[in-house]
mmCIF file of C-alpha atoms in Angstrom:
data_model
loop_
_atom_site.group_PDB
_atom_site.id
_atom_site.type_symbol
_atom_site.label_atom_id
_atom_site.label_comp_id
_atom_site.label_asym_id
_atom_site.label_seq_id
_atom_site.Cartn_x
_atom_site.Cartn_y
_atom_site.Cartn_z
ATOM 1 C CA UNK A 13 26.681 52.178 -50.771
ATOM 2 C CA UNK A 14 28.112 49.873 -53.422
ATOM 3 C CA UNK A 15 31.371 49.492 -51.493
ATOM 4 C CA UNK A 16 29.700 48.676 -48.157
ATOM 5 C CA UNK A 17 29.329 45.112 -46.954
ATOM 6 C CA UNK A 18 25.939 43.989 -45.633
ATOM 7 C CA UNK A 19 25.032 40.608 -44.079
ATOM 8 C CA UNK A 20 23.754 37.787 -46.250
ATOM 9 C CA UNK A 21 20.413 36.128 -45.710
ATOM 10 C CA UNK A 22 20.254 32.908 -43.729
ATOM 11 C CA UNK A 23 17.891 31.350 -46.293
ATOM 12 C CA UNK A 24 17.821 32.125 -49.998
ATOM 13 C CA UNK A 25 15.041 34.472 -51.062
ATOM 14 C CA UNK A 26 11.743 32.569 -51.576
ATOM 15 C CA UNK A 27 13.251 29.358 -50.156
ATOM 16 C CA UNK A 28 12.547 29.849 -46.470
ATOM 17 C CA UNK A 29 11.237 26.858 -44.469
ATOM 18 C CA UNK A 30 7.551 26.694 -43.774
ATOM 19 C CA UNK A 31 6.515 25.937 -40.163
ATOM 20 C CA UNK A 32 6.084 22.185 -39.926
ATOM 21 C CA UNK A 33 4.957 22.387 -36.299
ATOM 22 C CA UNK A 34 4.483 25.078 -33.695
ATOM 23 C CA UNK A 35 7.475 26.465 -31.841
ATOM 24 C CA UNK A 36 7.500 24.909 -28.381
ATOM 25 C CA UNK A 37 8.403 26.906 -25.271
ATOM 26 C CA UNK A 38 8.454 26.555 -21.477
ATOM 27 C CA UNK A 39 7.399 30.032 -20.328
ATOM 28 C CA UNK A 40 3.935 31.149 -19.244
ATOM 29 C CA UNK A 41 3.296 27.962 -17.203
ATOM 30 C CA UNK A 42 -0.342 28.117 -16.090
ATOM 31 C CA UNK A 43 0.170 25.488 -13.403
ATOM 32 C CA UNK A 44 2.997 27.471 -11.819
ATOM 33 C CA UNK A 45 1.198 30.814 -11.843
ATOM 34 C CA UNK A 46 -2.113 29.383 -10.664
ATOM 35 C CA UNK A 47 -0.263 27.967 -7.658
ATOM 36 C CA UNK A 48 1.360 31.360 -7.102
ATOM 37 C CA UNK A 49 -1.947 33.232 -7.184
ATOM 38 C CA UNK A 50 -3.524 30.788 -4.739
ATOM 39 C CA UNK A 51 -0.579 30.918 -2.323
ATOM 40 C CA UNK A 52 -0.122 34.661 -1.928
ATOM 41 C CA UNK A 53 -2.450 36.940 -0.009
ATOM 42 C CA UNK A 54 -4.151 39.607 -2.122
ATOM 43 C CA UNK A 55 -1.887 42.410 -0.883
ATOM 44 C CA UNK A 56 1.209 40.282 -1.476
ATOM 45 C CA UNK A 57 0.165 39.449 -5.018
ATOM 46 C CA UNK A 58 -0.600 43.107 -5.781
ATOM 47 C CA UNK A 59 2.782 44.156 -4.394
ATOM 48 C CA UNK A 60 4.467 41.589 -6.614
ATOM 49 C CA UNK A 61 2.440 42.755 -9.620
ATOM 50 C CA UNK A 62 3.454 46.382 -9.047
ATOM 51 C CA UNK A 63 7.142 45.522 -8.615
ATOM 52 C CA UNK A 64 9.723 45.950 -11.357
ATOM 53 C CA UNK A 65 9.072 42.348 -12.391
ATOM 54 C CA UNK A 66 5.294 42.687 -12.234
ATOM 55 C CA UNK A 67 5.028 43.145 -15.995
ATOM 56 C CA UNK A 68 5.255 39.357 -16.323
ATOM 57 C CA UNK A 69 2.223 38.829 -14.075
ATOM 58 C CA UNK A 70 0.280 41.505 -15.971
ATOM 59 C CA UNK A 71 1.211 39.791 -19.216
ATOM 60 C CA UNK A 72 0.062 36.442 -17.821
ATOM 61 C CA UNK A 73 -3.333 37.880 -16.883
ATOM 62 C CA UNK A 74 -3.875 39.071 -20.474
ATOM 63 C CA UNK A 75 -4.188 35.520 -21.845
ATOM 64 C CA UNK A 76 -1.999 36.490 -24.795
ATOM 65 C CA UNK A 77 -2.594 34.584 -28.049
ATOM 66 C CA UNK A 78 0.611 32.931 -29.281
ATOM 67 C CA UNK A 79 1.136 33.018 -33.088
ATOM 68 C CA UNK A 80 3.899 30.506 -33.704
ATOM 69 C CA UNK A 81 3.890 30.837 -37.487
ATOM 70 C CA UNK A 82 4.342 34.597 -37.377
ATOM 71 C CA UNK A 83 7.423 34.310 -35.161
ATOM 72 C CA UNK A 84 8.811 31.408 -37.187
ATOM 73 C CA UNK A 85 8.581 33.284 -40.473
ATOM 74 C CA UNK A 86 10.273 36.362 -39.013
ATOM 75 C CA UNK A 87 13.089 34.178 -37.671
ATOM 76 C CA UNK A 88 13.516 32.626 -41.119
ATOM 77 C CA UNK A 89 13.800 36.089 -42.682
ATOM 78 C CA UNK A 90 16.962 36.627 -40.615
ATOM 79 C CA UNK A 91 20.277 37.926 -41.834
ATOM 80 C CA UNK A 92 23.377 35.934 -40.970
ATOM 81 C CA UNK A 93 25.308 38.053 -38.465
ATOM 82 C CA UNK A 94 28.222 37.445 -36.132
ATOM 83 C CA UNK A 95 26.879 39.385 -33.170
ATOM 84 C CA UNK A 96 25.510 37.047 -30.515
ATOM 85 C CA UNK A 97 23.055 39.346 -28.803
ATOM 86 C CA UNK A 98 20.865 40.773 -31.530
ATOM 87 C CA UNK A 99 19.121 39.594 -34.657
ATOM 88 C CA UNK A 100 18.175 41.291 -37.914
ATOM 89 C CA UNK A 101 15.382 40.191 -40.245
ATOM 90 C CA UNK A 102 14.495 41.417 -43.721
ATOM 91 C CA UNK A 103 10.939 42.554 -44.372
ATOM 92 C CA UNK A 104 10.997 43.069 -48.107
ATOM 93 C CA UNK A 105 14.065 45.253 -48.512
ATOM 94 C CA UNK A 106 13.921 46.732 -45.000
ATOM 95 C CA UNK A 107 16.193 45.406 -42.207
ATOM 96 C CA UNK A 108 14.510 45.169 -38.787
ATOM 97 C CA UNK A 109 16.493 44.764 -35.566
ATOM 98 C CA UNK A 110 15.714 42.955 -32.329
ATOM 99 C CA UNK A 111 18.346 43.831 -29.736
ATOM 100 C CA UNK A 112 18.544 44.590 -26.032
ATOM 101 C CA UNK A 113 17.350 48.120 -26.851
ATOM 102 C CA UNK A 114 14.113 46.848 -28.412
ATOM 103 C CA UNK A 115 13.658 44.318 -25.610
ATOM 104 C CA UNK A 116 14.020 47.023 -22.964
ATOM 105 C CA UNK A 117 11.583 49.315 -24.755
ATOM 106 C CA UNK A 118 8.979 46.547 -25.088
ATOM 107 C CA UNK A 119 9.168 45.169 -21.552
ATOM 108 C CA UNK A 120 10.248 48.111 -19.403
ATOM 109 C CA UNK A 121 12.620 45.766 -17.565
ATOM 110 C CA UNK A 122 15.989 46.779 -16.122
ATOM 111 C CA UNK A 123 18.588 46.010 -18.811
ATOM 112 C CA UNK A 124 21.609 47.903 -17.477
ATOM 113 C CA UNK A 125 25.086 46.481 -17.870
ATOM 114 C CA UNK A 126 26.878 44.907 -14.927
ATOM 115 C CA UNK A 127 29.931 42.683 -14.788
ATOM 116 C CA UNK A 128 29.539 38.971 -14.009
ATOM 117 C CA UNK A 129 25.848 39.145 -14.922
ATOM 118 C CA UNK A 130 25.165 35.436 -14.465
ATOM 119 C CA UNK A 131 28.077 34.413 -12.240
ATOM 120 C CA UNK A 132 27.487 36.116 -8.934
ATOM 121 C CA UNK A 133 28.864 34.947 -5.640
ATOM 122 C CA UNK A 134 26.244 34.918 -2.908
ATOM 123 C CA UNK A 135 27.025 33.719 0.582
ATOM 124 C CA UNK A 136 25.027 30.721 1.751
ATOM 125 C CA UNK A 137 23.556 31.952 5.035
ATOM 126 C CA UNK A 138 21.642 29.960 7.612
ATOM 127 C CA UNK A 139 18.475 31.786 6.564
ATOM 128 C CA UNK A 140 18.976 30.770 2.956
ATOM 129 C CA UNK A 141 19.788 27.162 3.866
ATOM 130 C CA UNK A 142 16.576 27.020 5.923
ATOM 131 C CA UNK A 143 14.439 28.344 3.056
ATOM 132 C CA UNK A 144 16.065 26.038 0.526
ATOM 133 C CA UNK A 145 15.402 23.096 2.832
ATOM 134 C CA UNK A 146 11.713 24.004 3.124
ATOM 135 C CA UNK A 147 11.482 24.331 -0.665
ATOM 136 C CA UNK A 148 13.096 20.911 -0.919
ATOM 137 C CA UNK A 149 16.241 21.778 -2.853
ATOM 138 C CA UNK A 150 19.966 21.456 -2.195
ATOM 139 C CA UNK A 151 21.821 24.669 -1.332
ATOM 140 C CA UNK A 152 24.098 23.959 -4.308
ATOM 141 C CA UNK A 153 21.230 24.259 -6.796
ATOM 142 C CA UNK A 154 18.303 26.476 -7.635
ATOM 143 C CA UNK A 155 14.703 25.234 -7.370
ATOM 144 C CA UNK A 156 12.818 23.755 -10.328
ATOM 145 C CA UNK A 157 9.255 24.633 -11.288
ATOM 146 C CA UNK A 158 8.043 21.417 -9.700
ATOM 147 C CA UNK A 159 9.727 22.270 -6.384
ATOM 148 C CA UNK A 160 8.402 25.844 -6.415
ATOM 149 C CA UNK A 161 4.837 24.633 -7.038
ATOM 150 C CA UNK A 162 5.060 22.142 -4.160
ATOM 151 C CA UNK A 163 6.390 24.849 -1.856
ATOM 152 C CA UNK A 164 3.620 27.264 -2.888
ATOM 153 C CA UNK A 165 1.026 24.712 -1.820
ATOM 154 C CA UNK A 166 2.384 24.515 1.729
ATOM 155 C CA UNK A 167 3.655 28.041 2.411
ATOM 156 C CA UNK A 168 0.629 29.508 4.181
ATOM 157 C CA UNK A 169 2.372 29.454 7.577
ATOM 158 C CA UNK A 170 5.627 30.867 6.218
ATOM 159 C CA UNK A 171 6.663 34.466 6.809
ATOM 160 C CA UNK A 172 5.490 37.146 4.418
ATOM 161 C CA UNK A 173 9.036 37.661 3.137
ATOM 162 C CA UNK A 174 9.446 33.969 2.373
ATOM 163 C CA UNK A 175 6.165 33.885 0.455
ATOM 164 C CA UNK A 176 7.327 36.903 -1.535
ATOM 165 C CA UNK A 177 10.603 35.093 -2.204
ATOM 166 C CA UNK A 178 8.641 32.182 -3.640
ATOM 167 C CA UNK A 179 6.734 34.641 -5.803
ATOM 168 C CA UNK A 180 9.936 36.119 -7.232
ATOM 169 C CA UNK A 181 11.367 32.639 -7.790
ATOM 170 C CA UNK A 182 8.216 31.709 -9.733
ATOM 171 C CA UNK A 183 8.683 34.726 -12.022
ATOM 172 C CA UNK A 184 12.395 33.966 -12.347
ATOM 173 C CA UNK A 185 11.772 30.384 -13.388
ATOM 174 C CA UNK A 186 8.533 30.925 -15.320
ATOM 175 C CA UNK A 187 9.575 33.827 -17.546
ATOM 176 C CA UNK A 188 13.231 34.833 -17.162
ATOM 177 C CA UNK A 189 14.798 31.366 -17.297
ATOM 178 C CA UNK A 190 11.908 29.694 -19.106
ATOM 179 C CA UNK A 191 13.386 26.202 -19.037
ATOM 180 C CA UNK A 192 11.996 22.684 -18.700
ATOM 181 C CA UNK A 193 9.636 21.927 -15.820
ATOM 182 C CA UNK A 194 12.117 19.720 -13.961
ATOM 183 C CA UNK A 195 15.214 21.801 -14.726
ATOM 184 C CA UNK A 196 16.865 23.557 -11.808
ATOM 185 C CA UNK A 197 17.315 27.307 -11.924
ATOM 186 C CA UNK A 198 20.865 28.596 -11.673
ATOM 187 C CA UNK A 199 21.826 28.742 -8.012
ATOM 188 C CA UNK A 200 23.998 31.858 -8.335
ATOM 189 C CA UNK A 201 21.003 33.866 -9.551
ATOM 190 C CA UNK A 202 18.280 32.202 -7.475
ATOM 191 C CA UNK A 203 20.169 32.978 -4.243
ATOM 192 C CA UNK A 204 19.696 36.698 -4.861
ATOM 193 C CA UNK A 205 16.114 36.282 -3.681
ATOM 194 C CA UNK A 206 17.292 36.346 -0.073
ATOM 195 C CA UNK A 207 17.714 40.127 -0.482
ATOM 196 C CA UNK A 208 14.290 41.129 -1.815
ATOM 197 C CA UNK A 209 15.249 44.687 -2.741
ATOM 198 C CA UNK A 210 18.383 43.598 -4.558
ATOM 199 C CA UNK A 211 16.480 40.874 -6.373
ATOM 200 C CA UNK A 212 13.763 43.259 -7.568
ATOM 201 C CA UNK A 213 16.297 45.792 -8.867
ATOM 202 C CA UNK A 214 18.652 43.342 -10.544
ATOM 203 C CA UNK A 215 18.952 43.743 -14.368
ATOM 204 C CA UNK A 216 16.668 40.808 -15.067
ATOM 205 C CA UNK A 217 15.791 42.260 -18.457
ATOM 206 C CA UNK A 218 19.362 41.703 -19.607
ATOM 207 C CA UNK A 219 19.356 38.172 -18.145
ATOM 208 C CA UNK A 220 16.023 37.306 -19.802
ATOM 209 C CA UNK A 221 17.165 38.683 -23.161
ATOM 210 C CA UNK A 222 20.435 36.729 -23.021
ATOM 211 C CA UNK A 223 18.648 33.461 -22.181
ATOM 212 C CA UNK A 224 16.381 33.927 -25.202
ATOM 213 C CA UNK A 225 19.171 34.843 -27.616
ATOM 214 C CA UNK A 226 21.444 32.015 -26.453
ATOM 215 C CA UNK A 227 18.617 29.573 -27.130
ATOM 216 C CA UNK A 228 17.694 30.989 -30.549
ATOM 217 C CA UNK A 229 21.289 30.891 -31.758
ATOM 218 C CA UNK A 230 21.369 27.112 -31.313
ATOM 219 C CA UNK A 231 18.193 26.346 -33.297
ATOM 220 C CA UNK A 232 17.749 24.688 -36.672
ATOM 221 C CA UNK A 233 14.741 26.415 -38.233
ATOM 222 C CA UNK A 234 14.201 23.635 -40.775
ATOM 223 C CA UNK A 235 13.006 21.312 -37.978
ATOM 224 C CA UNK A 236 10.667 21.495 -35.008
ATOM 225 C CA UNK A 237 12.337 23.333 -32.153
ATOM 226 C CA UNK A 238 11.847 24.399 -28.545
ATOM 227 C CA UNK A 239 13.040 27.766 -27.291
ATOM 228 C CA UNK A 240 14.116 28.647 -23.749
ATOM 229 C CA UNK A 241 13.249 32.055 -22.383
ATOM 230 C CA UNK A 242 10.525 34.597 -23.014
ATOM 231 C CA UNK A 243 9.998 34.013 -26.734
ATOM 232 C CA UNK A 244 6.553 35.673 -26.742
ATOM 233 C CA UNK A 245 8.267 39.063 -26.707
ATOM 234 C CA UNK A 246 9.308 38.412 -30.323
ATOM 235 C CA UNK A 247 5.666 38.375 -31.388
ATOM 236 C CA UNK A 248 5.065 41.763 -29.757
ATOM 237 C CA UNK A 249 8.277 43.058 -31.346
ATOM 238 C CA UNK A 250 6.863 42.122 -34.759
ATOM 239 C CA UNK A 251 3.608 43.951 -34.010
ATOM 240 C CA UNK A 252 5.563 47.099 -33.158
ATOM 241 C CA UNK A 253 8.076 46.815 -36.010
ATOM 242 C CA UNK A 254 5.251 46.253 -38.521
ATOM 243 C CA UNK A 255 2.451 48.576 -37.330
ATOM 244 C CA UNK A 256 -0.032 47.618 -40.058
ATOM 245 C CA UNK A 257 0.353 43.934 -39.257
ATOM 246 C CA UNK A 258 0.020 44.675 -35.533
ATOM 247 C CA UNK A 259 -3.189 46.614 -36.132
ATOM 248 C CA UNK A 260 -4.703 43.875 -38.318
ATOM 249 C CA UNK A 261 -3.557 40.733 -36.507
ATOM 250 C CA UNK A 262 -2.320 41.705 -33.035
ATOM 251 C CA UNK A 263 -5.635 42.667 -31.443
ATOM 252 C CA UNK A 264 -4.328 45.986 -30.089
ATOM 253 C CA UNK A 265 -5.853 47.178 -26.832
ATOM 254 C CA UNK A 266 -7.420 50.638 -26.502
ATOM 255 C CA UNK A 267 -5.326 53.450 -25.015
ATOM 256 C CA UNK A 268 -2.114 51.484 -25.733
ATOM 257 C CA UNK A 269 -1.112 50.295 -22.238
ATOM 258 C CA UNK A 270 2.480 50.649 -21.081
ATOM 259 C CA UNK A 271 4.932 49.036 -21.444
ATOM 260 C CA UNK A 272 4.283 48.035 -25.080
ATOM 261 C CA UNK A 273 4.408 44.344 -24.136
ATOM 262 C CA UNK A 274 0.920 44.843 -22.692
ATOM 263 C CA UNK A 275 -0.518 46.702 -25.696
ATOM 264 C CA UNK A 276 -1.623 43.646 -27.713
ATOM 265 C CA UNK A 277 -3.741 40.575 -26.980
ATOM 266 C CA UNK A 278 -2.087 38.618 -29.772
ATOM 267 C CA UNK A 279 -3.925 36.124 -31.913
ATOM 268 C CA UNK A 280 -3.889 32.425 -32.615
ATOM 269 C CA UNK A 281 -4.771 30.616 -35.820
ATOM 270 C CA UNK A 282 -3.149 29.700 -39.125
ATOM 271 C CA UNK A 283 -3.200 33.039 -40.882
ATOM 272 C CA UNK A 284 -1.201 33.806 -44.030
ATOM 273 C CA UNK A 285 1.497 35.572 -42.064
ATOM 274 C CA UNK A 286 4.211 35.069 -44.664
ATOM 275 C CA UNK A 287 2.242 37.007 -47.270
ATOM 276 C CA UNK A 288 1.113 39.553 -44.672
ATOM 277 C CA UNK A 289 4.717 40.313 -43.733
ATOM 278 C CA UNK A 290 5.736 40.772 -47.357
ATOM 279 C CA UNK A 291 2.885 43.269 -47.932
ATOM 280 C CA UNK A 292 3.986 45.690 -45.218
ATOM 281 C CA UNK A 293 4.456 49.266 -46.418
ATOM 282 C CA UNK A 294 5.564 50.766 -43.101
ATOM 283 C CA UNK A 295 8.489 49.324 -41.169
ATOM 284 C CA UNK A 296 10.101 50.551 -37.944
ATOM 285 C CA UNK A 297 13.675 49.369 -38.370
ATOM 286 C CA UNK A 298 14.778 49.817 -34.751
ATOM 287 C CA UNK A 299 14.358 51.877 -31.608
ATOM 288 C CA UNK A 300 16.429 54.937 -32.356
ATOM 289 C CA UNK A 301 18.891 56.395 -29.858
ATOM 290 C CA UNK A 302 22.012 58.480 -30.161
ATOM 291 C CA UNK A 303 24.510 56.744 -32.417
ATOM 292 C CA UNK A 304 26.897 56.020 -29.527
ATOM 293 C CA UNK A 305 24.058 54.255 -27.672
ATOM 294 C CA UNK A 306 22.958 52.061 -30.586
ATOM 295 C CA UNK A 307 25.353 49.240 -29.739
ATOM 296 C CA UNK A 308 24.598 47.724 -26.291
ATOM 297 C CA UNK A 309 27.633 46.548 -24.344
ATOM 298 C CA UNK A 310 28.074 42.805 -23.903
ATOM 299 C CA UNK A 311 30.954 40.759 -22.545
ATOM 300 C CA UNK A 312 32.500 38.449 -25.137
ATOM 301 C CA UNK A 313 30.341 39.692 -28.014
ATOM 302 C CA UNK A 314 31.632 39.578 -31.579
ATOM 303 C CA UNK A 315 32.346 42.505 -33.846
ATOM 304 C CA UNK A 316 30.430 42.620 -37.114
ATOM 305 C CA UNK A 317 31.179 45.481 -39.489
ATOM 306 C CA UNK A 318 28.390 44.446 -41.845
ATOM 307 C CA UNK A 319 25.815 45.011 -39.092
ATOM 308 C CA UNK A 320 27.351 48.315 -38.068
ATOM 309 C CA UNK A 321 27.129 49.370 -41.713
ATOM 310 C CA UNK A 322 23.329 49.017 -41.596
ATOM 311 C CA UNK A 323 23.126 51.438 -38.672
ATOM 312 C CA UNK A 324 25.634 53.871 -40.173
ATOM 313 C CA UNK A 325 23.803 53.967 -43.497
ATOM 314 C CA UNK A 326 20.459 54.700 -41.886
ATOM 315 C CA UNK A 327 21.888 57.398 -39.613
ATOM 316 C CA UNK A 328 23.625 59.134 -42.529
ATOM 317 C CA UNK A 329 21.057 58.562 -45.282
ATOM 318 C CA UNK A 330 19.504 61.621 -46.966
ATOM 319 C CA UNK A 331 15.786 62.353 -46.409
ATOM 320 C CA UNK A 332 13.377 59.959 -48.132
ATOM 321 C CA UNK A 333 16.157 57.459 -48.860
ATOM 322 C CA UNK A 334 14.912 53.851 -48.899
ATOM 323 C CA UNK A 335 16.404 50.385 -48.920
ATOM 324 C CA UNK A 336 15.970 48.420 -52.145
ATOM 325 C CA UNK A 337 16.249 44.726 -52.939
ATOM 326 C CA UNK A 338 19.522 45.484 -54.746
ATOM 327 C CA UNK A 339 21.116 46.131 -51.340
ATOM 328 C CA UNK A 340 20.851 42.441 -50.449
ATOM 329 C CA UNK A 341 21.991 39.263 -52.131
ATOM 330 C CA UNK A 342 19.213 36.819 -53.010
ATOM 331 C CA UNK A 343 21.314 33.797 -52.111
ATOM 332 C CA UNK A 344 21.385 32.690 -48.489
ATOM 333 C CA UNK A 345 24.107 30.787 -46.662
ATOM 334 C CA UNK A 346 22.104 27.605 -45.991
ATOM 335 C CA UNK A 347 20.406 25.403 -48.585
ATOM 336 C CA UNK A 348 17.019 24.058 -47.632
ATOM 337 C CA UNK A 349 15.067 21.167 -49.068
ATOM 338 C CA UNK A 350 11.389 20.654 -48.309
ATOM 339 C CA UNK A 351 11.379 17.536 -46.097
ATOM 340 C CA UNK A 352 7.814 16.770 -47.162
ATOM 341 C CA UNK A 353 8.666 16.499 -50.848
ATOM 342 C CA UNK A 354 10.070 13.435 -52.617
ATOM 343 C CA UNK A 355 11.521 13.720 -56.116
ATOM 344 C CA UNK A 356 11.091 10.525 -58.161
ATOM 345 C CA UNK A 357 12.773 10.117 -61.526
ATOM 346 C CA UNK A 358 10.748 8.125 -64.055
ATOM 347 C CA UNK A 359 12.183 6.731 -67.263
ATOM 348 C CA UNK A 360 9.772 7.561 -70.040
ATOM 349 C CA UNK A 361 10.965 6.384 -73.449
ATOM 350 C CA UNK A 362 14.126 8.346 -74.294
ATOM 351 C CA UNK A 363 13.735 11.100 -71.694
ATOM 352 C CA UNK A 364 13.977 11.221 -67.937
ATOM 353 C CA UNK A 365 11.009 12.847 -66.226
ATOM 354 C CA UNK A 366 10.857 13.960 -62.579
ATOM 355 C CA UNK A 367 7.692 13.653 -60.537
ATOM 356 C CA UNK A 368 7.318 15.625 -57.304
ATOM 357 C CA UNK A 369 5.251 13.770 -54.744
ATOM 358 C CA UNK A 370 4.230 15.561 -51.561
ATOM 359 C CA UNK A 371 3.555 13.611 -48.393
ATOM 360 C CA UNK A 372 0.316 15.479 -47.749
ATOM 361 C CA UNK A 373 -0.991 14.240 -51.135
ATOM 362 C CA UNK A 374 -0.403 10.606 -50.188
ATOM 363 C CA UNK A 375 -3.190 8.822 -48.372
ATOM 364 C CA UNK A 376 -1.355 6.875 -45.695
ATOM 365 C CA UNK A 377 -2.907 3.883 -43.950
ATOM 366 C CA UNK A 378 -3.912 4.518 -40.341
ATOM 367 C CA UNK A 379 -2.014 1.488 -39.041
ATOM 368 C CA UNK A 380 1.076 0.940 -41.118
ATOM 369 C CA UNK A 381 2.450 -1.674 -38.732
ATOM 370 C CA UNK A 382 -0.261 -4.120 -39.841
ATOM 371 C CA UNK A 383 0.307 -3.703 -43.577
ATOM 372 C CA UNK A 384 2.992 -5.565 -45.398
ATOM 373 C CA UNK A 385 4.942 -3.878 -48.143
ATOM 374 C CA UNK A 386 4.189 -5.272 -51.605
ATOM 375 C CA UNK A 387 6.762 -7.388 -53.310
ATOM 376 C CA UNK A 388 9.117 -5.815 -55.816
ATOM 377 C CA UNK A 389 7.198 -5.339 -59.099
ATOM 378 C CA UNK A 390 8.003 -7.583 -62.011
ATOM 379 C CA UNK A 391 8.782 -5.942 -65.324
ATOM 380 C CA UNK A 392 5.502 -7.244 -66.794
ATOM 381 C CA UNK A 393 3.571 -5.576 -63.919
ATOM 382 C CA UNK A 394 4.861 -2.065 -64.664
ATOM 383 C CA UNK A 395 2.150 0.003 -66.418
ATOM 384 C CA UNK A 396 2.914 1.326 -69.870
ATOM 385 C CA UNK A 397 1.145 4.657 -69.440
ATOM 386 C CA UNK A 398 2.707 7.476 -67.328
ATOM 387 C CA UNK A 399 -0.443 7.886 -65.208
ATOM 388 C CA UNK A 400 -0.424 4.270 -64.117
ATOM 389 C CA UNK A 401 3.314 4.429 -63.454
ATOM 390 C CA UNK A 402 2.867 7.521 -61.273
ATOM 391 C CA UNK A 403 0.212 5.817 -59.116
ATOM 392 C CA UNK A 404 2.390 2.746 -58.698
ATOM 393 C CA UNK A 405 5.261 4.923 -57.510
ATOM 394 C CA UNK A 406 3.016 6.667 -54.987
ATOM 395 C CA UNK A 407 2.005 3.311 -53.563
ATOM 396 C CA UNK A 408 5.647 2.294 -53.280
ATOM 397 C CA UNK A 409 6.437 5.521 -51.385
ATOM 398 C CA UNK A 410 4.063 4.485 -48.623
ATOM 399 C CA UNK A 411 6.514 1.832 -47.568
ATOM 400 C CA UNK A 412 9.824 3.715 -47.859
#
């Protein structure tokens, strides 16, 4: 164990950023899916819901409660790894993995490997050009959410197959791509909808997972951020990886519906998730498979021996062996400074004293634009006592 290399933390222990704002996302668009439900006939909607992509519609009907802080904290507990298509977080001393294997188990989606996953060549047929024209999009692009919604509102006289194609495109844009409202979907993937059977059986789980991971890898967790893709699956992953937390905060449904994505209602609100995570006594580190199946195949992924060491240790560990805090370095790779804290140095006689002033403790005027900053204080105006000096400094901070 002592000779094995393990990944370092992203943030130093006990110095992880707190969530300044909620994580923003584009999936689960109520406007898009309301238009879809209104456009399709009942039998068409039920067929779509029972398809291999129907789990997204079932999820939408649950009215799942998004817990941004819970997901943010788990992301900030991450280890720094080279692999592009998985993440590891530390819960206490226990490493927990989110990879394609966990995603597949949670969603039940097709995640099989194929070459050229996102760069297919589909012939532009006359039938496709006609449908794209009615949707209002160029044949060189995929439709945006706005264009799909407009088409859904005028598709009543279209053929049943074309209405079903709109339904699949809505799922593709609304959950798999999960991008901005006006962003076009990728044409190479959207064109697959012309073959309904091929579209339904495509490995959309792998596509959806890759979109999410590509987006997460580019984020700075010390600032507000928006994530593309189906980020809500991370919340359900946490409920399953931390069963006690899932039972207490995830609002589990009776009889545990399948797939596991549908087993929790979620929960909103500002709960003390950071402390709740640290109190977990039972952790499911990963979905276990045969050792040769524990590393999903990806094109252009990076090797990371330190990550493979985690798996090897757990597969070869003796019974009742446990991770300890000594397995991990306390120091992370990125420093972090609380952006809501100002440090002011005050000269007090022969010593230098630091005062920490938090923005939330400062009563700011409601209309700063109409208040002029005070003039620079004269030496005779500076209070002699430390308390008076502190209050003067706070007032000065209002106008920095």
